[in-house]
Amino acid sequence: AVVSTQSTGPTNNSISVSKLITLPDKTESFVLPVPSHYLLECFLYHGSAEMLFSTVEPHHHHPVLQLDCFFSLGPNLATISALSQNISLMDNEIEFGGLLLYFSAQRLNTLQLKNLNFVKGAKLCVIARDREELREEILRLDLEENWRFRFRDEFRTSSKDNPIYFLTGTHV
């Protein structure tokens, strides 16, 4: 997919979705003079189905749960968006195919997550302001107990200032 970096303008301002994000330690990365939140939104819309939530079935059976946020993940992914304080009100028979956590500091706790059902192989995406916050959230929520992470699954937006970081994982 190709994304325009301006809402109006010529097609030579279009870039590949893969250029919206980069590895966090890559020194010679493609940098865009665009706000990091905008890059994240574009990436999630145009690339999440293929790159983040590739095992999620389109439209119905195992939606992606977005806690404390809403992002359009494109037309091919079913999603449920909820506030973390309302998790106890959700149907406990739903099996989720993915989980998106966005700046979840202190709103979400380990017990709330344990009450959710995920299919084996479900995908997780944790988004934070910096790498330290990302690691703190993973430890605070004890995500390593049920999710597998690899260093090569950590990314950041390709923005010039204040990139947003995210790490993906797989439910085991």
Tab-separated table of N, CA and C in Angstrom:
chain	number	residue	atom	x	y	z
A	1	ALA	N	0.837	-1.180	0.000
A	1	ALA	CA	0.000	0.000	0.000
A	1	ALA	C	0.875	1.234	0.000
A	2	VAL	N	0.330	2.298	-0.541
A	2	VAL	CA	1.043	3.569	-0.622
A	2	VAL	C	0.206	4.610	0.108
A	3	VAL	N	0.866	5.464	0.884
A	3	VAL	CA	0.200	6.465	1.693
A	3	VAL	C	0.715	7.834	1.297
A	4	SER	N	-0.192	8.805	1.211
A	4	SER	CA	0.219	10.176	0.938
A	4	SER	C	0.592	10.839	2.258
A	5	THR	N	1.689	11.577	2.283
A	5	THR	CA	2.097	12.278	3.497
A	5	THR	C	1.425	13.636	3.622
A	6	GLN	N	0.635	14.006	2.638
A	6	GLN	CA	-0.143	15.238	2.703
A	6	GLN	C	-1.575	14.901	2.321
A	7	SER	N	-2.531	15.622	2.928
A	7	SER	CA	-3.925	15.337	2.613
A	7	SER	C	-4.260	15.719	1.176
A	8	THR	N	-3.600	16.724	0.650
A	8	THR	CA	-3.773	17.071	-0.755
A	8	THR	C	-2.392	17.297	-1.335
A	9	GLY	N	-2.240	16.994	-2.580
A	9	GLY	CA	-0.932	17.215	-3.190
A	9	GLY	C	-0.645	16.170	-4.233
A	10	PRO	N	0.467	16.328	-4.905
A	10	PRO	CA	0.816	15.415	-5.985
A	10	PRO	C	1.207	14.041	-5.470
A	11	THR	N	1.136	13.066	-6.328
A	11	THR	CA	1.426	11.686	-5.950
A	11	THR	C	2.888	11.459	-5.614
A	12	ASN	N	3.792	12.380	-5.938
A	12	ASN	CA	5.183	12.167	-5.579
A	12	ASN	C	5.410	12.334	-4.076
A	13	ASN	N	4.390	12.707	-3.306
A	13	ASN	CA	4.461	12.765	-1.856
A	13	ASN	C	3.984	11.462	-1.227
A	14	SER	N	3.786	10.442	-2.021
A	14	SER	CA	3.327	9.155	-1.515
A	14	SER	C	4.523	8.278	-1.183
A	15	ILE	N	4.358	7.504	-0.100
A	15	ILE	CA	5.420	6.599	0.320
A	15	ILE	C	4.840	5.240	0.652
A	16	SER	N	5.694	4.247	0.679
A	16	SER	CA	5.291	2.895	1.025
A	16	SER	C	4.968	2.822	2.517
A	17	VAL	N	4.002	1.981	2.885
A	17	VAL	CA	3.616	1.793	4.279
A	17	VAL	C	4.813	1.345	5.111
A	18	SER	N	5.673	0.527	4.558
A	18	SER	CA	6.825	0.031	5.310
A	18	SER	C	7.787	1.155	5.709
A	19	LYS	N	7.721	2.306	5.054
A	19	LYS	CA	8.583	3.439	5.396
A	19	LYS	C	8.037	4.239	6.582
A	20	LEU	N	6.799	3.979	7.005
A	20	LEU	CA	6.198	4.711	8.115
A	20	LEU	C	6.785	4.299	9.456
A	21	ILE	N	7.353	3.094	9.500
A	21	ILE	CA	7.952	2.580	10.728
A	21	ILE	C	9.367	2.109	10.437
A	22	THR	N	10.144	1.948	11.499
A	22	THR	CA	11.506	1.466	11.359
A	22	THR	C	11.902	0.723	12.627
A	23	LEU	N	13.016	0.035	12.582
A	23	LEU	CA	13.555	-0.602	13.774
A	23	LEU	C	14.086	0.484	14.698
A	24	PRO	N	13.941	0.333	16.010
A	24	PRO	CA	14.291	1.428	16.923
A	24	PRO	C	15.768	1.799	16.950
A	25	ASP	N	16.665	0.873	16.677
A	25	ASP	CA	18.093	1.155	16.745
A	25	ASP	C	18.725	1.450	15.400
A	26	LYS	N	17.941	1.465	14.370
A	26	LYS	CA	18.472	1.705	13.039
A	26	LYS	C	18.888	3.171	12.915
A	27	THR	N	20.168	3.386	12.639
A	27	THR	CA	20.681	4.754	12.594
A	27	THR	C	20.461	5.421	11.247
A	28	GLU	N	20.442	4.662	10.188
A	28	GLU	CA	20.265	5.236	8.852
A	28	GLU	C	18.862	4.964	8.338
A	29	SER	N	17.874	5.358	9.119
A	29	SER	CA	16.503	5.087	8.720
A	29	SER	C	15.914	6.268	7.947
A	30	PHE	N	14.858	5.981	7.236
A	30	PHE	CA	14.089	6.957	6.481
A	30	PHE	C	13.326	7.811	7.497
A	31	VAL	N	13.517	9.112	7.503
A	31	VAL	CA	12.873	9.998	8.476
A	31	VAL	C	11.890	10.909	7.752
A	32	LEU	N	10.706	11.043	8.327
A	32	LEU	CA	9.668	11.878	7.744
A	32	LEU	C	9.389	13.088	8.634
A	33	PRO	N	9.223	14.256	8.067
A	33	PRO	CA	8.887	15.449	8.853
A	33	PRO	C	7.384	15.533	9.116
A	34	VAL	N	6.852	14.476	9.683
A	34	VAL	CA	5.408	14.339	9.911
A	34	VAL	C	5.213	13.942	11.373
A	35	PRO	N	4.173	14.425	12.049
A	35	PRO	CA	3.942	14.031	13.445
A	35	PRO	C	3.846	12.509	13.607
A	36	SER	N	4.439	12.010	14.663
A	36	SER	CA	4.500	10.568	14.879
A	36	SER	C	3.121	9.930	15.017
A	37	HIS	N	2.180	10.636	15.634
A	37	HIS	CA	0.843	10.063	15.797
A	37	HIS	C	0.179	9.842	14.436
A	38	TYR	N	0.375	10.776	13.521
A	38	TYR	CA	-0.180	10.631	12.169
A	38	TYR	C	0.430	9.421	11.464
A	39	LEU	N	1.749	9.241	11.590
A	39	LEU	CA	2.403	8.078	10.982
A	39	LEU	C	1.868	6.781	11.572
A	40	LEU	N	1.674	6.772	12.891
A	40	LEU	CA	1.133	5.579	13.539
A	40	LEU	C	-0.265	5.268	13.019
A	41	GLU	N	-1.118	6.280	12.936
A	41	GLU	CA	-2.478	6.068	12.426
A	41	GLU	C	-2.463	5.536	10.994
A	42	CYS	N	-1.624	6.113	10.155
A	42	CYS	CA	-1.525	5.647	8.764
A	42	CYS	C	-1.036	4.210	8.706
A	43	PHE	N	-0.022	3.894	9.508
A	43	PHE	CA	0.501	2.535	9.513
A	43	PHE	C	-0.562	1.539	9.983
A	44	LEU	N	-1.252	1.863	11.065
A	44	LEU	CA	-2.272	0.947	11.575
A	44	LEU	C	-3.393	0.739	10.564
A	45	TYR	N	-3.785	1.781	9.865
A	45	TYR	CA	-4.857	1.643	8.883
A	45	TYR	C	-4.400	0.844	7.660
A	46	HIS	N	-3.245	1.191	7.127
A	46	HIS	CA	-2.806	0.595	5.865
A	46	HIS	C	-1.976	-0.672	6.017
A	47	GLY	N	-1.377	-0.890	7.186
A	47	GLY	CA	-0.470	-2.018	7.318
A	47	GLY	C	-0.772	-3.005	8.415
A	48	SER	N	-1.742	-2.698	9.275
A	48	SER	CA	-1.953	-3.567	10.434
A	48	SER	C	-2.457	-4.955	10.064
A	49	ALA	N	-3.311	-5.047	9.068
A	49	ALA	CA	-3.849	-6.364	8.703
A	49	ALA	C	-2.743	-7.305	8.238
A	50	GLU	N	-1.816	-6.775	7.454
A	50	GLU	CA	-0.757	-7.622	6.915
A	50	GLU	C	0.411	-7.781	7.880
A	51	MET	N	0.794	-6.710	8.555
A	51	MET	CA	2.025	-6.727	9.335
A	51	MET	C	1.827	-7.010	10.825
A	52	LEU	N	0.716	-6.588	11.411
A	52	LEU	CA	0.531	-6.774	12.846
A	52	LEU	C	-0.440	-7.885	13.188
A	53	PHE	N	-1.575	-7.879	12.544
A	53	PHE	CA	-2.636	-8.820	12.903
A	53	PHE	C	-2.934	-9.775	11.752
A	54	SER	N	-1.906	-10.353	11.196
A	54	SER	CA	-2.049	-11.200	10.010
A	54	SER	C	-2.819	-12.492	10.275
A	55	THR	N	-2.885	-12.931	11.523
A	55	THR	CA	-3.604	-14.172	11.815
A	55	THR	C	-5.068	-13.942	12.167
A	56	VAL	N	-5.476	-12.681	12.254
A	56	VAL	CA	-6.865	-12.367	12.591
A	56	VAL	C	-7.740	-12.593	11.371
A	57	GLU	N	-8.825	-13.323	11.582
A	57	GLU	CA	-9.756	-13.589	10.488
A	57	GLU	C	-10.521	-12.312	10.141
A	58	PRO	N	-10.678	-12.046	8.869
A	58	PRO	CA	-11.410	-10.843	8.482
A	58	PRO	C	-12.861	-10.852	8.971
A	59	HIS	N	-13.289	-9.734	9.462
A	59	HIS	CA	-14.670	-9.365	9.732
A	59	HIS	C	-15.367	-9.989	10.937
A	60	HIS	N	-15.190	-11.252	11.326
A	60	HIS	CA	-16.153	-11.772	12.283
A	60	HIS	C	-15.594	-12.440	13.529
A	61	HIS	N	-15.097	-13.626	13.407
A	61	HIS	CA	-14.987	-14.567	14.519
A	61	HIS	C	-14.081	-14.152	15.677
A	62	HIS	N	-12.914	-13.647	15.425
A	62	HIS	CA	-11.967	-13.314	16.483
A	62	HIS	C	-11.456	-11.886	16.292
A	63	PRO	N	-12.203	-10.921	16.800
A	63	PRO	CA	-11.838	-9.511	16.560
A	63	PRO	C	-10.577	-9.093	17.326
A	64	VAL	N	-10.038	-7.969	16.923
A	64	VAL	CA	-8.939	-7.336	17.648
A	64	VAL	C	-9.570	-6.454	18.720
A	65	LEU	N	-9.130	-6.609	19.962
A	65	LEU	CA	-9.611	-5.780	21.058
A	65	LEU	C	-8.667	-4.592	21.219
A	66	GLN	N	-9.225	-3.397	21.144
A	66	GLN	CA	-8.467	-2.174	21.366
A	66	GLN	C	-8.890	-1.607	22.711
A	67	LEU	N	-7.938	-1.509	23.640
A	67	LEU	CA	-8.274	-1.008	24.968
A	67	LEU	C	-7.827	0.438	25.124
A	68	ASP	N	-8.756	1.250	25.591
A	68	ASP	CA	-8.525	2.660	25.874
A	68	ASP	C	-8.107	3.466	24.650
A	69	CYS	N	-8.506	3.002	23.468
A	69	CYS	CA	-8.188	3.732	22.242
A	69	CYS	C	-9.097	3.232	21.127
A	70	PHE	N	-9.094	3.966	20.043
A	70	PHE	CA	-9.704	3.473	18.821
A	70	PHE	C	-8.861	3.937	17.648
A	71	PHE	N	-8.415	2.973	16.872
A	71	PHE	CA	-7.730	3.241	15.616
A	71	PHE	C	-8.460	2.458	14.538
A	72	SER	N	-8.593	3.037	13.389
A	72	SER	CA	-9.123	2.278	12.264
A	72	SER	C	-8.006	1.352	11.795
A	73	LEU	N	-8.265	0.061	11.847
A	73	LEU	CA	-7.278	-0.935	11.445
A	73	LEU	C	-7.527	-1.415	10.020
A	74	GLY	N	-8.231	-0.618	9.265
A	74	GLY	CA	-8.496	-0.966	7.880
A	74	GLY	C	-9.804	-1.711	7.736
A	75	PRO	N	-10.219	-1.919	6.514
A	75	PRO	CA	-11.532	-2.506	6.256
A	75	PRO	C	-11.609	-4.017	6.455
A	76	ASN	N	-10.484	-4.694	6.626
A	76	ASN	CA	-10.512	-6.162	6.675
A	76	ASN	C	-10.418	-6.762	8.063
A	77	LEU	N	-10.377	-5.940	9.102
A	77	LEU	CA	-10.261	-6.459	10.457
A	77	LEU	C	-11.466	-6.065	11.300
A	78	ALA	N	-12.037	-7.039	11.968
A	78	ALA	CA	-13.097	-6.753	12.925
A	78	ALA	C	-12.435	-6.274	14.208
A	79	THR	N	-12.978	-5.245	14.813
A	79	THR	CA	-12.406	-4.711	16.045
A	79	THR	C	-13.496	-4.433	17.065
A	80	ILE	N	-13.097	-4.479	18.317
A	80	ILE	CA	-13.931	-4.034	19.429
A	80	ILE	C	-13.081	-3.063	20.212
A	81	SER	N	-13.615	-1.884	20.476
A	81	SER	CA	-12.897	-0.884	21.249
A	81	SER	C	-13.609	-0.736	22.587
A	82	ALA	N	-12.832	-0.757	23.673
A	82	ALA	CA	-13.428	-0.681	25.006
A	82	ALA	C	-12.496	0.052	25.954
A	83	LEU	N	-13.073	0.611	26.990
A	83	LEU	CA	-12.279	1.187	28.070
A	83	LEU	C	-11.880	0.053	29.003
A	84	SER	N	-10.681	0.120	29.539
A	84	SER	CA	-10.205	-0.967	30.392
A	84	SER	C	-11.091	-1.159	31.620
A	85	GLN	N	-11.694	-0.101	32.141
A	85	GLN	CA	-12.563	-0.264	33.311
A	85	GLN	C	-13.859	-1.004	32.974
A	86	ASN	N	-14.169	-1.178	31.685
A	86	ASN	CA	-15.387	-1.878	31.284
A	86	ASN	C	-15.146	-3.323	30.848
A	87	ILE	N	-13.938	-3.827	31.025
A	87	ILE	CA	-13.640	-5.203	30.611
A	87	ILE	C	-14.560	-6.202	31.302
A	88	SER	N	-14.875	-5.978	32.571
A	88	SER	CA	-15.729	-6.919	33.313
A	88	SER	C	-17.141	-6.997	32.731
A	89	LEU	N	-17.554	-6.004	31.956
A	89	LEU	CA	-18.883	-5.995	31.358
A	89	LEU	C	-18.940	-6.719	30.012
A	90	MET	N	-17.782	-7.102	29.496
A	90	MET	CA	-17.722	-7.727	28.171
A	90	MET	C	-18.160	-9.183	28.235
A	91	ASP	N	-18.660	-9.677	27.122
A	91	ASP	CA	-19.042	-11.074	26.979
A	91	ASP	C	-17.790	-11.933	27.129
A	92	ASN	N	-17.768	-12.787	28.166
A	92	ASN	CA	-16.561	-13.583	28.426
A	92	ASN	C	-16.415	-14.785	27.497
A	93	GLU	N	-17.328	-14.941	26.549
A	93	GLU	CA	-17.191	-16.027	25.575
A	93	GLU	C	-16.502	-15.573	24.294
A	94	ILE	N	-16.250	-14.295	24.155
A	94	ILE	CA	-15.552	-13.789	22.970
A	94	ILE	C	-14.094	-14.219	23.034
A	95	GLU	N	-13.624	-14.783	21.946
A	95	GLU	CA	-12.210	-15.097	21.819
A	95	GLU	C	-11.605	-14.089	20.851
A	96	PHE	N	-10.624	-13.366	21.341
A	96	PHE	CA	-10.016	-12.312	20.542
A	96	PHE	C	-8.841	-12.850	19.741
A	97	GLY	N	-8.693	-12.299	18.543
A	97	GLY	CA	-7.573	-12.667	17.685
A	97	GLY	C	-6.423	-11.693	17.789
A	98	GLY	N	-6.627	-10.600	18.543
A	98	GLY	CA	-5.574	-9.617	18.707
A	98	GLY	C	-5.899	-8.660	19.832
A	99	LEU	N	-4.865	-7.973	20.316
A	99	LEU	CA	-5.007	-6.998	21.392
A	99	LEU	C	-4.112	-5.811	21.078
A	100	LEU	N	-4.679	-4.617	21.149
A	100	LEU	CA	-3.945	-3.378	20.916
A	100	LEU	C	-4.010	-2.553	22.190
A	101	LEU	N	-2.852	-2.292	22.794
A	101	LEU	CA	-2.753	-1.481	24.002
A	101	LEU	C	-2.021	-0.194	23.647
A	102	TYR	N	-2.651	0.926	23.914
A	102	TYR	CA	-2.106	2.230	23.542
A	102	TYR	C	-1.943	3.098	24.779
A	103	PHE	N	-0.721	3.417	25.148
A	103	PHE	CA	-0.430	4.254	26.309
A	103	PHE	C	-1.293	3.850	27.505
A	104	SER	N	-1.268	2.578	27.858
A	104	SER	CA	-2.213	2.031	28.840
A	104	SER	C	-1.814	2.244	30.295
A	105	ALA	N	-0.775	2.986	30.556
A	105	ALA	CA	-0.233	3.136	31.904
A	105	ALA	C	-1.312	3.356	32.961
A	106	GLN	N	-1.317	2.466	33.918
A	106	GLN	CA	-2.129	2.523	35.127
A	106	GLN	C	-3.635	2.387	34.941
A	107	ARG	N	-4.149	2.368	33.736
A	107	ARG	CA	-5.588	2.176	33.550
A	107	ARG	C	-5.946	0.703	33.503
A	108	LEU	N	-5.009	-0.100	33.141
A	108	LEU	CA	-5.232	-1.522	32.935
A	108	LEU	C	-4.392	-2.288	33.942
A	109	ASN	N	-4.942	-3.419	34.430
A	109	ASN	CA	-4.141	-4.229	35.346
A	109	ASN	C	-4.114	-5.686	34.893
A	110	THR	N	-3.251	-6.450	35.522
A	110	THR	CA	-3.024	-7.849	35.149
A	110	THR	C	-4.294	-8.681	35.285
A	111	LEU	N	-5.048	-8.478	36.345
A	111	LEU	CA	-6.270	-9.256	36.570
A	111	LEU	C	-7.285	-9.036	35.450
A	112	GLN	N	-7.424	-7.801	34.996
A	112	GLN	CA	-8.348	-7.521	33.898
A	112	GLN	C	-7.952	-8.293	32.640
A	113	LEU	N	-6.666	-8.333	32.350
A	113	LEU	CA	-6.196	-9.054	31.161
A	113	LEU	C	-6.410	-10.557	31.280
A	114	LYS	N	-6.256	-11.095	32.483
A	114	LYS	CA	-6.423	-12.544	32.675
A	114	LYS	C	-7.858	-12.987	32.425
A	115	ASN	N	-8.813	-12.070	32.515
A	115	ASN	CA	-10.218	-12.407	32.291
A	115	ASN	C	-10.614	-12.385	30.812
A	116	LEU	N	-9.680	-12.042	29.961
A	116	LEU	CA	-9.953	-12.018	28.523
A	116	LEU	C	-9.500	-13.327	27.882
A	117	ASN	N	-10.203	-13.743	26.836
A	117	ASN	CA	-9.859	-14.987	26.134
A	117	ASN	C	-9.253	-14.654	24.776
A	118	PHE	N	-8.103	-15.277	24.506
A	118	PHE	CA	-7.424	-15.084	23.228
A	118	PHE	C	-7.186	-16.429	22.568
A	119	VAL	N	-7.338	-16.464	21.260
A	119	VAL	CA	-7.039	-17.692	20.531
A	119	VAL	C	-5.528	-17.878	20.525
A	120	LYS	N	-5.100	-19.121	20.433
A	120	LYS	CA	-3.675	-19.387	20.331
A	120	LYS	C	-3.160	-18.739	19.044
A	121	GLY	N	-2.058	-18.031	19.154
A	121	GLY	CA	-1.513	-17.330	18.003
A	121	GLY	C	-2.046	-15.915	17.843
A	122	ALA	N	-2.918	-15.469	18.767
A	122	ALA	CA	-3.423	-14.098	18.714
A	122	ALA	C	-2.241	-13.138	18.759
A	123	LYS	N	-2.412	-11.980	18.173
A	123	LYS	CA	-1.335	-10.990	18.095
A	123	LYS	C	-1.577	-9.848	19.077
A	124	LEU	N	-0.485	-9.344	19.633
A	124	LEU	CA	-0.515	-8.237	20.585
A	124	LEU	C	0.323	-7.096	20.036
A	125	CYS	N	-0.139	-5.881	20.232
A	125	CYS	CA	0.640	-4.695	19.883
A	125	CYS	C	0.539	-3.728	21.062
A	126	VAL	N	1.694	-3.466	21.703
A	126	VAL	CA	1.765	-2.523	22.821
A	126	VAL	C	2.447	-1.260	22.306
A	127	ILE	N	1.781	-0.123	22.476
A	127	ILE	CA	2.281	1.155	21.965
A	127	ILE	C	2.591	2.072	23.142
A	128	ALA	N	3.782	2.716	23.092
A	128	ALA	CA	4.198	3.604	24.178
A	128	ALA	C	4.991	4.784	23.635
A	129	ARG	N	5.190	5.777	24.493
A	129	ARG	CA	5.901	6.995	24.108
A	129	ARG	C	7.399	6.791	23.910
A	130	ASP	N	7.967	5.835	24.652
A	130	ASP	CA	9.395	5.561	24.517
A	130	ASP	C	9.667	4.106	24.874
A	131	ARG	N	10.888	3.674	24.652
A	131	ARG	CA	11.246	2.272	24.863
A	131	ARG	C	11.166	1.871	26.330
A	132	GLU	N	11.528	2.781	27.221
A	132	GLU	CA	11.470	2.470	28.647
A	132	GLU	C	10.026	2.230	29.085
A	133	GLU	N	9.127	3.100	28.675
A	133	GLU	CA	7.710	2.933	29.013
A	133	GLU	C	7.158	1.636	28.418
A	134	LEU	N	7.599	1.297	27.235
A	134	LEU	CA	7.172	0.062	26.583
A	134	LEU	C	7.544	-1.145	27.444
A	135	ARG	N	8.780	-1.198	27.884
A	135	ARG	CA	9.242	-2.315	28.722
A	135	ARG	C	8.544	-2.324	30.085
A	136	GLU	N	8.339	-1.148	30.663
A	136	GLU	CA	7.646	-1.059	31.950
A	136	GLU	C	6.228	-1.610	31.852
A	137	GLU	N	5.537	-1.293	30.759
A	137	GLU	CA	4.169	-1.790	30.583
A	137	GLU	C	4.142	-3.323	30.451
A	138	ILE	N	5.070	-3.855	29.721
A	138	ILE	CA	5.123	-5.309	29.546
A	138	ILE	C	5.371	-5.991	30.882
A	139	LEU	N	6.256	-5.433	31.688
A	139	LEU	CA	6.526	-6.005	33.014
A	139	LEU	C	5.357	-5.773	33.967
A	140	ARG	N	4.813	-4.561	34.002
A	140	ARG	CA	3.713	-4.235	34.916
A	140	ARG	C	2.497	-5.115	34.677
A	141	LEU	N	2.214	-5.377	33.406
A	141	LEU	CA	1.036	-6.183	33.057
A	141	LEU	C	1.352	-7.679	32.982
A	142	ASP	N	2.585	-8.052	33.267
A	142	ASP	CA	3.023	-9.447	33.256
A	142	ASP	C	2.679	-10.129	31.928
A	143	LEU	N	2.918	-9.408	30.851
A	143	LEU	CA	2.561	-9.922	29.525
A	143	LEU	C	3.438	-11.086	29.092
A	144	GLU	N	4.635	-11.187	29.637
A	144	GLU	CA	5.539	-12.266	29.244
A	144	GLU	C	5.021	-13.648	29.645
A	145	GLU	N	4.057	-13.687	30.558
A	145	GLU	CA	3.504	-14.971	31.007
A	145	GLU	C	2.738	-15.682	29.887
A	146	ASN	N	1.979	-14.917	29.095
A	146	ASN	CA	1.134	-15.529	28.069
A	146	ASN	C	1.435	-15.079	26.649
A	147	TRP	N	2.410	-14.192	26.492
A	147	TRP	CA	2.735	-13.661	25.173
A	147	TRP	C	4.227	-13.830	24.919
A	148	ARG	N	4.582	-14.135	23.694
A	148	ARG	CA	5.986	-14.288	23.317
A	148	ARG	C	6.412	-13.047	22.531
A	149	PHE	N	7.558	-12.484	22.939
A	149	PHE	CA	8.105	-11.289	22.297
A	149	PHE	C	9.486	-11.591	21.756
A	150	ARG	N	9.835	-10.895	20.668
A	150	ARG	CA	11.194	-10.965	20.123
A	150	ARG	C	11.661	-9.538	19.870
A	151	PHE	N	12.969	-9.315	20.034
A	151	PHE	CA	13.507	-7.969	19.818
A	151	PHE	C	13.261	-7.472	18.400
A	152	ARG	N	13.241	-8.364	17.448
A	152	ARG	CA	13.031	-7.917	16.060
A	152	ARG	C	11.582	-7.499	15.792
A	153	ASP	N	10.718	-7.651	16.781
A	153	ASP	CA	9.323	-7.240	16.663
A	153	ASP	C	9.053	-5.908	17.363
A	154	GLU	N	10.119	-5.143	17.596
A	154	GLU	CA	9.989	-3.810	18.179
A	154	GLU	C	10.229	-2.781	17.075
A	155	PHE	N	9.377	-1.758	17.035
A	155	PHE	CA	9.438	-0.751	15.979
A	155	PHE	C	9.231	0.638	16.567
A	156	ARG	N	9.470	1.631	15.731
A	156	ARG	CA	9.133	3.014	16.076
A	156	ARG	C	8.667	3.707	14.797
A	157	THR	N	7.912	4.774	14.980
A	157	THR	CA	7.493	5.539	13.815
A	157	THR	C	8.717	6.239	13.218
A	158	SER	N	8.667	6.515	11.940
A	158	SER	CA	9.784	7.144	11.225
A	158	SER	C	9.735	8.661	11.294
A	159	SER	N	9.154	9.192	12.340
A	159	SER	CA	9.038	10.642	12.486
A	159	SER	C	10.344	11.247	12.971
A	160	LYS	N	10.547	12.492	12.604
A	160	LYS	CA	11.779	13.184	12.964
A	160	LYS	C	11.841	13.451	14.470
A	161	ASP	N	10.762	13.891	15.056
A	161	ASP	CA	10.725	14.226	16.480
A	161	ASP	C	9.769	13.317	17.237
A	162	ASN	N	10.147	12.926	18.425
A	162	ASN	CA	9.308	12.149	19.350
A	162	ASN	C	8.624	10.942	18.701
A	163	PRO	N	9.387	9.989	18.236
A	163	PRO	CA	8.758	8.808	17.644
A	163	PRO	C	7.958	8.031	18.688
A	164	ILE	N	6.976	7.295	18.216
A	164	ILE	CA	6.179	6.413	19.064
A	164	ILE	C	6.706	5.004	18.860
A	165	TYR	N	6.841	4.264	19.946
A	165	TYR	CA	7.401	2.909	19.905
A	165	TYR	C	6.304	1.874	20.088
A	166	PHE	N	6.495	0.722	19.464
A	166	PHE	CA	5.566	-0.377	19.707
A	166	PHE	C	6.273	-1.716	19.560
A	167	LEU	N	5.748	-2.674	20.294
A	167	LEU	CA	6.284	-4.026	20.306
A	167	LEU	C	5.134	-4.979	20.046
A	168	THR	N	5.390	-5.957	19.220
A	168	THR	CA	4.352	-6.949	18.928
A	168	THR	C	4.728	-8.282	19.557
A	169	GLY	N	3.712	-9.082	19.805
A	169	GLY	CA	3.920	-10.398	20.395
A	169	GLY	C	2.852	-11.365	19.937
A	170	THR	N	3.039	-12.620	20.309
A	170	THR	CA	2.110	-13.682	19.929
A	170	THR	C	1.651	-14.431	21.166
A	171	HIS	N	0.356	-14.698	21.261
A	171	HIS	CA	-0.197	-15.426	22.402
A	171	HIS	C	0.205	-16.894	22.299
A	172	VAL	N	0.683	-17.426	23.418
A	172	VAL	CA	1.119	-18.834	23.456
A	172	VAL	C	0.183	-19.694	24.261
